[in-house]
XYZ file of C-alpha atoms in Angstrom:
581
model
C 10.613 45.684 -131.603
C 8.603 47.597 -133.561
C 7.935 50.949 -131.512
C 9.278 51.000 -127.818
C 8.141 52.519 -124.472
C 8.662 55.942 -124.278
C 10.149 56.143 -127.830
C 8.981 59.145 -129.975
C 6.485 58.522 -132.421
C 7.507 59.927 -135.953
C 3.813 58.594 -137.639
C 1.579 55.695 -137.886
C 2.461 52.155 -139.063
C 0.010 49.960 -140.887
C 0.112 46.410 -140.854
C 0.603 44.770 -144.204
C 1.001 41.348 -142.878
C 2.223 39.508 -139.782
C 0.701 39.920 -136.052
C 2.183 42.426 -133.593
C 1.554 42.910 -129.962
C 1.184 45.885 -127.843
C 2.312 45.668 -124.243
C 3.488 47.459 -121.018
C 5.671 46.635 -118.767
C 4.916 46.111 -114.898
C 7.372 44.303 -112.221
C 9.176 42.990 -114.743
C 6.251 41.000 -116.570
C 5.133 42.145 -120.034
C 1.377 42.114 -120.009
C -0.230 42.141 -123.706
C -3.239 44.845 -123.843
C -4.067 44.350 -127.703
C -2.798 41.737 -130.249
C -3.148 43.835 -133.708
C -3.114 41.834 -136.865
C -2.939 42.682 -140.265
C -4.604 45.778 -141.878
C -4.669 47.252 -138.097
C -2.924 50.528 -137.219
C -0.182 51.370 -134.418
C 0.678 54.618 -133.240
C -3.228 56.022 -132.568
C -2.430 57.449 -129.204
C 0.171 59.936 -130.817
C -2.322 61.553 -133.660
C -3.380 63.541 -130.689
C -0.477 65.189 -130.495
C -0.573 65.885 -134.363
C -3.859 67.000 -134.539
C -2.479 69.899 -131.661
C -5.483 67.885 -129.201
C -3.028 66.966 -126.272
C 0.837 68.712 -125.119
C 3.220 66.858 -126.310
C 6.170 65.389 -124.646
C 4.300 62.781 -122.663
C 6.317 59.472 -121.913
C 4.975 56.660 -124.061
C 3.636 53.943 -121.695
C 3.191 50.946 -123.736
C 5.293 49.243 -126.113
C 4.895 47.065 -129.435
C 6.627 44.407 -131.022
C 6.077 41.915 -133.860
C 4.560 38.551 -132.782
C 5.783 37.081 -135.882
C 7.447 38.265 -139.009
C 5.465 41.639 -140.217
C 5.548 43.720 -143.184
C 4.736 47.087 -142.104
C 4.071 50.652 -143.671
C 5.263 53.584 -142.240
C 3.229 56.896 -142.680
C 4.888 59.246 -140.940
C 3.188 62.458 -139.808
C 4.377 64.732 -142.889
C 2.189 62.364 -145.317
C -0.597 62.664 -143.262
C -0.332 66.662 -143.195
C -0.015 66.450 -146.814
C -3.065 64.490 -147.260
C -5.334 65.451 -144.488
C -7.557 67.147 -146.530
C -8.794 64.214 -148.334
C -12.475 63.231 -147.499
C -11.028 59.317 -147.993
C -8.205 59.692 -145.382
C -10.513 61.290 -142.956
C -12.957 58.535 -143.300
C -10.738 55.843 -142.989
C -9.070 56.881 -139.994
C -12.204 57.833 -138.173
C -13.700 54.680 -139.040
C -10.245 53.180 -137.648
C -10.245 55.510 -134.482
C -14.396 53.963 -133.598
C -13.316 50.663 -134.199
C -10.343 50.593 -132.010
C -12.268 53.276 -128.906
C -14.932 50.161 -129.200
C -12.569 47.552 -128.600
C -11.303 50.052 -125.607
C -14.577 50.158 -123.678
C -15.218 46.674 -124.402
C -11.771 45.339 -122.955
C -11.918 48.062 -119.677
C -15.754 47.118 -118.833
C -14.535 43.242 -119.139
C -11.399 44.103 -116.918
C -13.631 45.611 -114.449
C -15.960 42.968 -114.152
C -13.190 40.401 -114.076
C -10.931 42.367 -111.536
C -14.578 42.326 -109.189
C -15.210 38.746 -109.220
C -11.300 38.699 -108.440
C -12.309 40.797 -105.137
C -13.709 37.841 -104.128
C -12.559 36.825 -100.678
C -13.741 33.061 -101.413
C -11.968 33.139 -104.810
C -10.574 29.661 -106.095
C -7.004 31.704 -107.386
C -6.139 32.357 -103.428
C -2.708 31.040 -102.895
C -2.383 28.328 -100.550
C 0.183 30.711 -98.192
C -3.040 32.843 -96.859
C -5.113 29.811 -96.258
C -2.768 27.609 -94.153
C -2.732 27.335 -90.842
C 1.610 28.559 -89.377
C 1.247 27.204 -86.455
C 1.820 23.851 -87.078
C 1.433 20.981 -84.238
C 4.454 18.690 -84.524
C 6.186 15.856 -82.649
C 9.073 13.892 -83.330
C 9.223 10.548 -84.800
C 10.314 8.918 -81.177
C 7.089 10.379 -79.545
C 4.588 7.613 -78.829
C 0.764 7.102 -79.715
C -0.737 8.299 -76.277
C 1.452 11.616 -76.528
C 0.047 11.923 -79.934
C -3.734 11.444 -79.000
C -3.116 14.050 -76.021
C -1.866 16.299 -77.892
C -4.779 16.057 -80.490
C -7.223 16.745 -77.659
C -5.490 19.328 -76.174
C -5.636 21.343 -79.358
C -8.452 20.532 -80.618
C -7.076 19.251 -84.075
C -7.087 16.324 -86.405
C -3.426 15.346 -87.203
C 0.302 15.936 -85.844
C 2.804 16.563 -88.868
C 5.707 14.354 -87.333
C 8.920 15.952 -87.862
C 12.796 16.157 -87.450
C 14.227 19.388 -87.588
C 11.576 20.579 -89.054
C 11.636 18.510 -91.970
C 8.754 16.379 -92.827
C 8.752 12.542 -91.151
C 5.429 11.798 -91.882
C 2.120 12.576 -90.479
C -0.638 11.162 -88.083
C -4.367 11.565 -88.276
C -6.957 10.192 -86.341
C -7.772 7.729 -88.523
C -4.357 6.271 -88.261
C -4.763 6.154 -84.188
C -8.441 4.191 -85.336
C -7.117 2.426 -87.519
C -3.543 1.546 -86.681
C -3.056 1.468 -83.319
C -6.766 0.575 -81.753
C -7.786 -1.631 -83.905
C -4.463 -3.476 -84.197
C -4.438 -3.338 -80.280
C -1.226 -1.933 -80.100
C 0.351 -0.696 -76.387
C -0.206 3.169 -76.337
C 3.816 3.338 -75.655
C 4.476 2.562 -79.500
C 6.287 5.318 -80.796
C 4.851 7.478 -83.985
C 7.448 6.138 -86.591
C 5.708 2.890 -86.586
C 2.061 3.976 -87.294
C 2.780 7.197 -89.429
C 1.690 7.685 -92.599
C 4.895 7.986 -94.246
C 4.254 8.810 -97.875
C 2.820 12.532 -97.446
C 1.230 14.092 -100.505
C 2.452 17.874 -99.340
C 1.847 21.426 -101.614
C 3.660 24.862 -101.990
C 2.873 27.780 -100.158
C 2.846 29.641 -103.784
C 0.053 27.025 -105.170
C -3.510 27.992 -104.972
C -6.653 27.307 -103.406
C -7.538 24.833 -106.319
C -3.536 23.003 -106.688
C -4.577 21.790 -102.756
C -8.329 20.689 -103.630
C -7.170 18.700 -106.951
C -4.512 16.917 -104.985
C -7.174 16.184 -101.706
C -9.681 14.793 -104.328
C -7.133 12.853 -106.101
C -5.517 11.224 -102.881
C -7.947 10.688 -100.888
C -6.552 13.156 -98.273
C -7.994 15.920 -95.865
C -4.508 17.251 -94.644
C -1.893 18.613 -96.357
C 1.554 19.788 -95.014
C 3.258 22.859 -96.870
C 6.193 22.042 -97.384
C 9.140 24.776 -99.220
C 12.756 24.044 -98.768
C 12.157 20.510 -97.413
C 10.838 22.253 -94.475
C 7.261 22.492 -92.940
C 5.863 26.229 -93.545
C 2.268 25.096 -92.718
C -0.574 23.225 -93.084
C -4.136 23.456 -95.024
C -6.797 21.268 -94.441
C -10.257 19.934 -96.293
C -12.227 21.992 -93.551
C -9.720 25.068 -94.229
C -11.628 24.724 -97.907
C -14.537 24.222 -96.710
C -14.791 27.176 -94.585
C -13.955 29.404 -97.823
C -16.523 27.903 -100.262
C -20.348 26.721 -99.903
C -19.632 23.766 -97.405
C -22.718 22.014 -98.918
C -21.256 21.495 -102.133
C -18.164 20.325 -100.950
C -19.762 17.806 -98.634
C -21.713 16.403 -101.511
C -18.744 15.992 -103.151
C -17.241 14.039 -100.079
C -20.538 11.692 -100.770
C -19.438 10.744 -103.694
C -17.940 7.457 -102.467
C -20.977 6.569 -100.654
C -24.006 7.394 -103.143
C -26.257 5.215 -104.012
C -29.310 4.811 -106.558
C -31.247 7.289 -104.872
C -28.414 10.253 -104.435
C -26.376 9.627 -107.699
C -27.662 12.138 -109.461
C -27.046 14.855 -106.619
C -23.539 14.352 -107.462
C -24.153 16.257 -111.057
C -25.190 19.336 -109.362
C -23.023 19.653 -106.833
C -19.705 19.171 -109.438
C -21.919 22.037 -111.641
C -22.336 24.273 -108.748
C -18.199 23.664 -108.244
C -17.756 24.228 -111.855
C -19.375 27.132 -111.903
C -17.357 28.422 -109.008
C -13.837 27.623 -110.619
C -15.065 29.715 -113.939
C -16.262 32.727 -111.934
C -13.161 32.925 -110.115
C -11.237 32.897 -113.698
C -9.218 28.745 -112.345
C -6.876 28.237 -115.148
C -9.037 25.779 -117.534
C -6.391 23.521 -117.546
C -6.443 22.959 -113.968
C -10.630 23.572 -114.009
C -11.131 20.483 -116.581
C -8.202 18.434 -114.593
C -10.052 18.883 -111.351
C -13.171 18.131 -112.636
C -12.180 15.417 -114.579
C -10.843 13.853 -111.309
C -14.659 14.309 -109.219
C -16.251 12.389 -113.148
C -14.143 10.166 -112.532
C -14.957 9.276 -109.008
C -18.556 9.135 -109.582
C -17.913 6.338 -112.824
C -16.013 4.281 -109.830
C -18.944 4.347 -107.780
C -21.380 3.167 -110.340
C -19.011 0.998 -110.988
C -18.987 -0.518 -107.783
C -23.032 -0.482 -107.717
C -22.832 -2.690 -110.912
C -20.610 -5.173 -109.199
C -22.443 -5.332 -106.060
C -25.799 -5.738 -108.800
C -24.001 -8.443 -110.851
C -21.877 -10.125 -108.546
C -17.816 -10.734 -107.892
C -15.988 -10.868 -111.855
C -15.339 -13.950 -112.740
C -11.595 -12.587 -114.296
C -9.916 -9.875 -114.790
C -11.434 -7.059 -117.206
C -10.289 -3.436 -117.592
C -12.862 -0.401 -118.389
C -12.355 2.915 -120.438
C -14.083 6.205 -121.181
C -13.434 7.471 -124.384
C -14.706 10.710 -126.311
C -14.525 13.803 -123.841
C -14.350 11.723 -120.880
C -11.608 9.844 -122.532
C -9.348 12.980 -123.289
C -10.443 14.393 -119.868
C -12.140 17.118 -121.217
C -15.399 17.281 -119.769
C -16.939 19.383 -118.654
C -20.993 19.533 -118.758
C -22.077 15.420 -118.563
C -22.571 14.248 -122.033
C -23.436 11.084 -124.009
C -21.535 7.617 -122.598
C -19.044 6.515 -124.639
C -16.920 3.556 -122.990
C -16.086 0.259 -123.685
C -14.812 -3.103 -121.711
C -11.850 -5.448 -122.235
C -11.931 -8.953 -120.370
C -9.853 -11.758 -120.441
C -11.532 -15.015 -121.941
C -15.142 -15.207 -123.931
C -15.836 -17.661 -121.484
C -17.572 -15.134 -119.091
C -19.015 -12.981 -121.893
C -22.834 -13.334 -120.514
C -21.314 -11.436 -117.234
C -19.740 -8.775 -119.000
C -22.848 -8.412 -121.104
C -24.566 -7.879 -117.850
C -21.738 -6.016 -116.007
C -22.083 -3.550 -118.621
C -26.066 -3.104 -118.845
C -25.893 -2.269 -115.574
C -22.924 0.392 -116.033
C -24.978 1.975 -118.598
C -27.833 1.961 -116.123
C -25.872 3.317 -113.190
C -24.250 6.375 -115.155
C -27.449 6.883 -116.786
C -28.837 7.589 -113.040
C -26.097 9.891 -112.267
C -26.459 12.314 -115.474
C -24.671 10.446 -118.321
C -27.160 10.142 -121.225
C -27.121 7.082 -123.397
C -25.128 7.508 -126.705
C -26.832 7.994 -129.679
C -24.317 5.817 -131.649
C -24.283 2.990 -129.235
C -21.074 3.290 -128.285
C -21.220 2.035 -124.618
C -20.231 -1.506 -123.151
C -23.690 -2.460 -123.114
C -23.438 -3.541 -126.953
C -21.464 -6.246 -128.409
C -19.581 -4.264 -130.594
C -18.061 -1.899 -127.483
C -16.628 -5.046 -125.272
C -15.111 -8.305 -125.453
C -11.849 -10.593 -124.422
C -8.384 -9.269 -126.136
C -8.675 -11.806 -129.122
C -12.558 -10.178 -129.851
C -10.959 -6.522 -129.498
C -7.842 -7.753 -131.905
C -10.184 -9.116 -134.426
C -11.684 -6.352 -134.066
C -8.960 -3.843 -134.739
C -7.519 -5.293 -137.957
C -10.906 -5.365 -139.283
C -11.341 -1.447 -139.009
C -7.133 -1.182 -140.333
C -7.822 -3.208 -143.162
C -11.473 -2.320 -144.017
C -11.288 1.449 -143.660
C -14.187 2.376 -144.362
C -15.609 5.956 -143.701
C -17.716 3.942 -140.670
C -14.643 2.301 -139.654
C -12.306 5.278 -139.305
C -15.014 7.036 -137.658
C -15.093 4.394 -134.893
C -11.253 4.267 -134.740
C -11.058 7.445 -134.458
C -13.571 7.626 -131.027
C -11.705 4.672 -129.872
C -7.946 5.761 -130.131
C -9.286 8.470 -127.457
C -9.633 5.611 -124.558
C -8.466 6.148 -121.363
C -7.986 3.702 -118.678
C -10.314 4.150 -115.501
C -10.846 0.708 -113.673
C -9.867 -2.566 -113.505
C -6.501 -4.306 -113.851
C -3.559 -2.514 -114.766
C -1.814 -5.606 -116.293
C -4.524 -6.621 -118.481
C -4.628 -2.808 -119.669
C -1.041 -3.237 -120.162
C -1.752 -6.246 -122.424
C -3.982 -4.436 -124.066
C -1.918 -1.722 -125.329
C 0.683 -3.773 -125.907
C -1.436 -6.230 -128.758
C -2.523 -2.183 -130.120
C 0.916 -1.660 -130.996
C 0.939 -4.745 -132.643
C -1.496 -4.137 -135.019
C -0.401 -0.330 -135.818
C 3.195 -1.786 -136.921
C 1.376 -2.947 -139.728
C -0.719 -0.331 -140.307
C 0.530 2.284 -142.921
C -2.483 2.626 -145.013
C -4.548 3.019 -142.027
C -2.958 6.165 -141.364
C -2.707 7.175 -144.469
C -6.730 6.484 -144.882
C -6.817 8.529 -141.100
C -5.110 11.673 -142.644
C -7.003 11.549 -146.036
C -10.264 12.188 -143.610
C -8.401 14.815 -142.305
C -7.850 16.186 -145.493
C -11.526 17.362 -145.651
C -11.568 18.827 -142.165
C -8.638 21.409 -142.931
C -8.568 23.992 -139.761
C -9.384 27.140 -140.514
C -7.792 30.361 -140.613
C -8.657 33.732 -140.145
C -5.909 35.804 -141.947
C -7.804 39.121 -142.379
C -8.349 41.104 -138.809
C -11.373 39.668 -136.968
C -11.888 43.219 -136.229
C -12.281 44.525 -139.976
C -13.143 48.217 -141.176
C -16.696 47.257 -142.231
C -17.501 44.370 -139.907
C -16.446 40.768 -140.260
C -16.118 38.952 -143.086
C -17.298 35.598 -140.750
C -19.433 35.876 -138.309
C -19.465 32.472 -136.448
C -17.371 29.316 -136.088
C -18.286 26.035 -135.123
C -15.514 25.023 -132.493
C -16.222 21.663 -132.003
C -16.185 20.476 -135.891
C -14.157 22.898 -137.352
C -11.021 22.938 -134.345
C -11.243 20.774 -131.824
C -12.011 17.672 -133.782
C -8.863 18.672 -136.346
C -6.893 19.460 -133.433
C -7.720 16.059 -131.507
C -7.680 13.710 -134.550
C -4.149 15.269 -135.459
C -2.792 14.790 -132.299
C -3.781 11.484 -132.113
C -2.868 10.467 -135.436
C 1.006 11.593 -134.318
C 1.090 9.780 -131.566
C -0.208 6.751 -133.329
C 2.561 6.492 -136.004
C 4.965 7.264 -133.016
C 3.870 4.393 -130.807
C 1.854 6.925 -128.646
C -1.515 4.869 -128.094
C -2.927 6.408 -125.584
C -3.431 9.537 -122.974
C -4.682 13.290 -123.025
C -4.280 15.791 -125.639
C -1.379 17.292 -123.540
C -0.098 13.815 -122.294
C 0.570 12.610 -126.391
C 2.123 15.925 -126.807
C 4.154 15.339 -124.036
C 5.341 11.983 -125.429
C 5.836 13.109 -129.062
C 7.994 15.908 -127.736
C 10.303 13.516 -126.144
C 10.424 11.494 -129.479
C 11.565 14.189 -131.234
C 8.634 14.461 -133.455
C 7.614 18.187 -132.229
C 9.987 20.669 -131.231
C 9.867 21.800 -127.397
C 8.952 25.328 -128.294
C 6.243 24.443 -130.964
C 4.916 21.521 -128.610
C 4.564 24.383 -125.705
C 2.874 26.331 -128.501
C 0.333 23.621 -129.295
C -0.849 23.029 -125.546
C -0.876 26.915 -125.068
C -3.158 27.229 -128.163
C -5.155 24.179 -127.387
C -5.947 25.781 -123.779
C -6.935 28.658 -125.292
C -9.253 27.151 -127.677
C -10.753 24.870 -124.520
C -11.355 27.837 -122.282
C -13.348 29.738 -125.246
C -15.268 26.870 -126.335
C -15.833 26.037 -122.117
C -17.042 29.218 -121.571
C -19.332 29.704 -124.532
C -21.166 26.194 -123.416
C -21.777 26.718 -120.126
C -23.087 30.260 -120.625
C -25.457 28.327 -123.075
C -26.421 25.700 -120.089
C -26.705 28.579 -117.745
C -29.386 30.200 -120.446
C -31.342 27.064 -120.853
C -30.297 27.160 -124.348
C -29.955 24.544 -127.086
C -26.530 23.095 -126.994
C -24.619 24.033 -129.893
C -20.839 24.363 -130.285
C -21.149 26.931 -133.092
C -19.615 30.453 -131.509
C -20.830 34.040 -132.982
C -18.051 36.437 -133.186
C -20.193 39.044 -131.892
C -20.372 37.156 -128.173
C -16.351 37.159 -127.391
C -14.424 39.749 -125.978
C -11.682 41.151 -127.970
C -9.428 39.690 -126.040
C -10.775 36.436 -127.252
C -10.933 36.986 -130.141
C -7.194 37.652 -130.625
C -6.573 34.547 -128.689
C -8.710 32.764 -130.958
C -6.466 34.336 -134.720
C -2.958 33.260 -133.003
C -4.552 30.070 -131.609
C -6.076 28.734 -134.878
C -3.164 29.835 -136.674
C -0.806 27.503 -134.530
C -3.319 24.604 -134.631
C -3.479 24.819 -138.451
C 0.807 24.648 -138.369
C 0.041 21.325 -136.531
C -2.267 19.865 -139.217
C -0.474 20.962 -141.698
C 2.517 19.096 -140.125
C 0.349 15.797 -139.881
C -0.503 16.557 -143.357
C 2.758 16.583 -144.969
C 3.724 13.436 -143.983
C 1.141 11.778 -146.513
């Protein structure tokens, strides 16, 4: 603690080094108002009451305390009596005083506008408790079918949440009485048990609008029971969602399944117009990216299953992966195709080769440019049978080339997305294989590295006579650093695969990042993807080039502090990565 809430305030204290945070307390959460780092000054409220402006003896409100280890200088009010007469003291703290009233307006007019859109009564961050339906329809699991189907008529609903005390059984749609009962001509006396679904994907009442659409899209489900306490509080449905955003959108979305050549690439605006929803309405980007990650990966299923229905039944079994943003399940804005196919024998090559021409062709029609670099399974070099793909393998470990580690590098950040799961398995599996014998590789990996170093910005973003750097490309210079480290730690632990936040995950539990700097990472990372989100689709919404270089001048302050204290624990990761070589 550096000065706390309604503690006197004997001067101002200058920041030598170190990053401190100012904060208030409400219902019992600490909410940060202003991260200051170093050459910043704390304590500008009080000169007021030195300068004789304001009656003193006003509680202090807000609070600050060092975010790290800070050397600090303490000027206490006699000193600046002593000196105020000195053109160079007046200067520097009016020059301080602007700079800091700037940042004020700044932060309130972005509050404002933030705590509007938040007004919102169709607002994605609605909790799930003031969108469910209470009065939930039940029956027990000895009811039968033709009580069920009454029921359903009588109120006018779609599904009876079948419990037992009110605890959840199961539950019964009317696709189950379609499709389990009718058309396996079963006596209307059976009872409920029998045709129930019984595996129930349910949500808490204190999750929000967009917890209960991620987990309909990635079911498959238009009902979900809330469910607290093992007991039924409720229910929310796909038309309860509906009914609170544009219902066009979300039926497109339902039509995803069903498009063909013609309405492919209506899918791409209708998961923009969603996406553009979520960041108005402020969706964690975690959750935004996971969500829409899930609807990308939906459509690459469907033009999947138009390039089998082209080509014809496989002739064995073959697994597919996205790699690049798609691969880390990061994207956001359709990019370039980067993928690549794994099959079993080189018998069947000429199918694959056509399998994926017409992959590329059906993405291309649904908004995926081709890549550049030719990294798609249309070429030779981006598919084959296991022993192609291991040849393949050693020949960028031992030959590691510049050209070789940059392809490793976009491959090691696959990600499984159709086919067989025990070929994949296989797969991964003769991976490992080759890394066991691959110390030079990684050594070759982080020597790359070496020349991409993070960087850091150790004087205040916010400086007395502007900033030292005015932009920052975030792609190049931090998210590539921060991707290839990652994956570079989870190669020499074994960890061959998954998100960002998934290797994390995995090189947490093997002890190779500590639980509170691994939490740190993901925190930092998040903050890095929702700046770097933001900045490109305000570019797409502009019709602007696409660039990932960011101008300082465009953030908020807020952002901008984010960005210090996230690039600071980013570097502490490649430095870690680093060390090891």
């Amino acid at each position: 603690m550096i000065l706390g809430k309604n503690e006197r305030r004997k001067g101002l204290v200058l920041l030598l080094d170190g990053v401190a945070e100012v904060y208030v307390e409400h219902e019992g959460y600490d909410e940060v108002l202003e991260v200051v780092q170093k050459g910043g000054l704390i304590g500008f409220s009080s000169l007021a009451d030195f300068l004789g402006a304001s009656k003193g003896g006003k509680e202090e409100l807000v609070a600050v305390r060092a975010a790290e280890r800070c050397d600090v200088l303490v000027i206490p009010f006699s000193v600046l009596a002593r000196l105020w007469d000195d053109p160079n003291v007046h200067d520097y703290l009016l020059t301080q005083a602007c700079v800091r009233l700037k940042d004020v307006y700044v932060s309130l007019a972005e509050q404002i506008k933030q705590a509007r859109k938040f007004g919102d009564s169709t607002s994605f961050v609605v909790p799930v408790q003031d969108l469910m339906v209470r009065d939930v329809v039940t029956l027990p699991p000895t009811a039968t079918v033709q009580e069920a189907a009454k029921k359903m008529a009588a109120t006018h609903i779609s599904s009876i949440v079948v419990t037992n005390e009110q605890k959840l059984c199961g539950i019964l749609t009317e696709t189950d009485l379609v499709e389990r009962v009718l058309g396996q001509s079963l006596p209307y006396d059976t009872v409920v048990e029998q045709v129930m679904t019984k595996d129930v994907a349910t949500i808490s009442r204190f999750a929000y609008y967009y917890d209960a659409l991620a987990m309909m899209i990635e079911r498959g489900v238009k009902h979900l029971p809330v469910v607290d306490d093992e007991k039924v509080q409720g229910i929310v449905t796909f038309s309860d969602l509906m009914r609170k955003k544009n219902e066009s959108i979300m039926r497109t979305i339902q039509q995803i399944d069903y498009a063909d050549e013609q309405t492919l690439p209506k899918m791409k605006t209708a998961i923009y117009e969603l996406l553009a929803t979520m960041l108005r309405d402020q969706v964690p980007i975690a959750q935004c990216l996971n969500m829409i990650t899930k609807l990308y990966d939906r459509l690459v299923w469907r033009c999947m299953a138009l390039a089998l229905n082209e080509v014809g039944e496989p002739p064995c079994r073959f697994a597919f992966y996205l790699m690049g943003s798609g691969g880390r399940r990061e994207q956001f804005l359709l990019t370039d195709q980067d993928h690549f196919l794994v099959y079993e024998s080189d018998e069947y090559a000429s199918y694959f080769a056509q399998l994926g021409e017409a992959m590329v062709r059906f993405m291309e029609k649904a908004g995926y440019e081709r890549c550049k670099g030719k990294m798609m399974a249309s070429e030779e070099a981006w598919r084959g049978s296991l022993e192609v793909w291991r040849d393949r393998l050693r020949e960028w470990m031992i030959h590691a080339t510049n050209d070789n580690l940059l392809l490793a590098q976009n491959f090691f950040s696959y990600r499984f997305v159709y086919g067989e799961i025990e070929l994949h398995r296989a797969f991964e599996q003769m991976i490992r294989e080759q890394l066991n014998r691959a110390k030079m590789f990684f050594f070759r990996l982080v020597e790359v590295e070496r020349q991409h170093e993070i960087p850091t910005l150790d004087r205040p973003i916010r400086s007395l006579f502007g900033l030292e750097r005015k932009t920052i490309d975030m792609k190049k210079e931090v998210l590539f650093p921060y991707h290839h480290s990652v994956q570079i730690l989870g190669l020499i632990y074994g960890v061959v695969s998954g998100t960002p936040f998934e290797r994390i995950e995995k090189l947490k539990d093997k002890h190779a990042l500590s639980p509170s700097f691994a939490k740190d990472v993901q925190k930092a990372a998040e903050n890095v993807l929702a700046i770097y989100v933001r900045h490109k689709w305000n570019q797409y919404k502009a019709n602007q080039q696409a660039s990932s270089v960011l101008s300082f001048t465009t953030m908020t302050t807020r952002e901008k502090d984010e960005l210090i204290l996230s690039l600071k624990t980013l570097k502490q990761l490649q430095t870690q990565l680093l060390s090891r070589f």
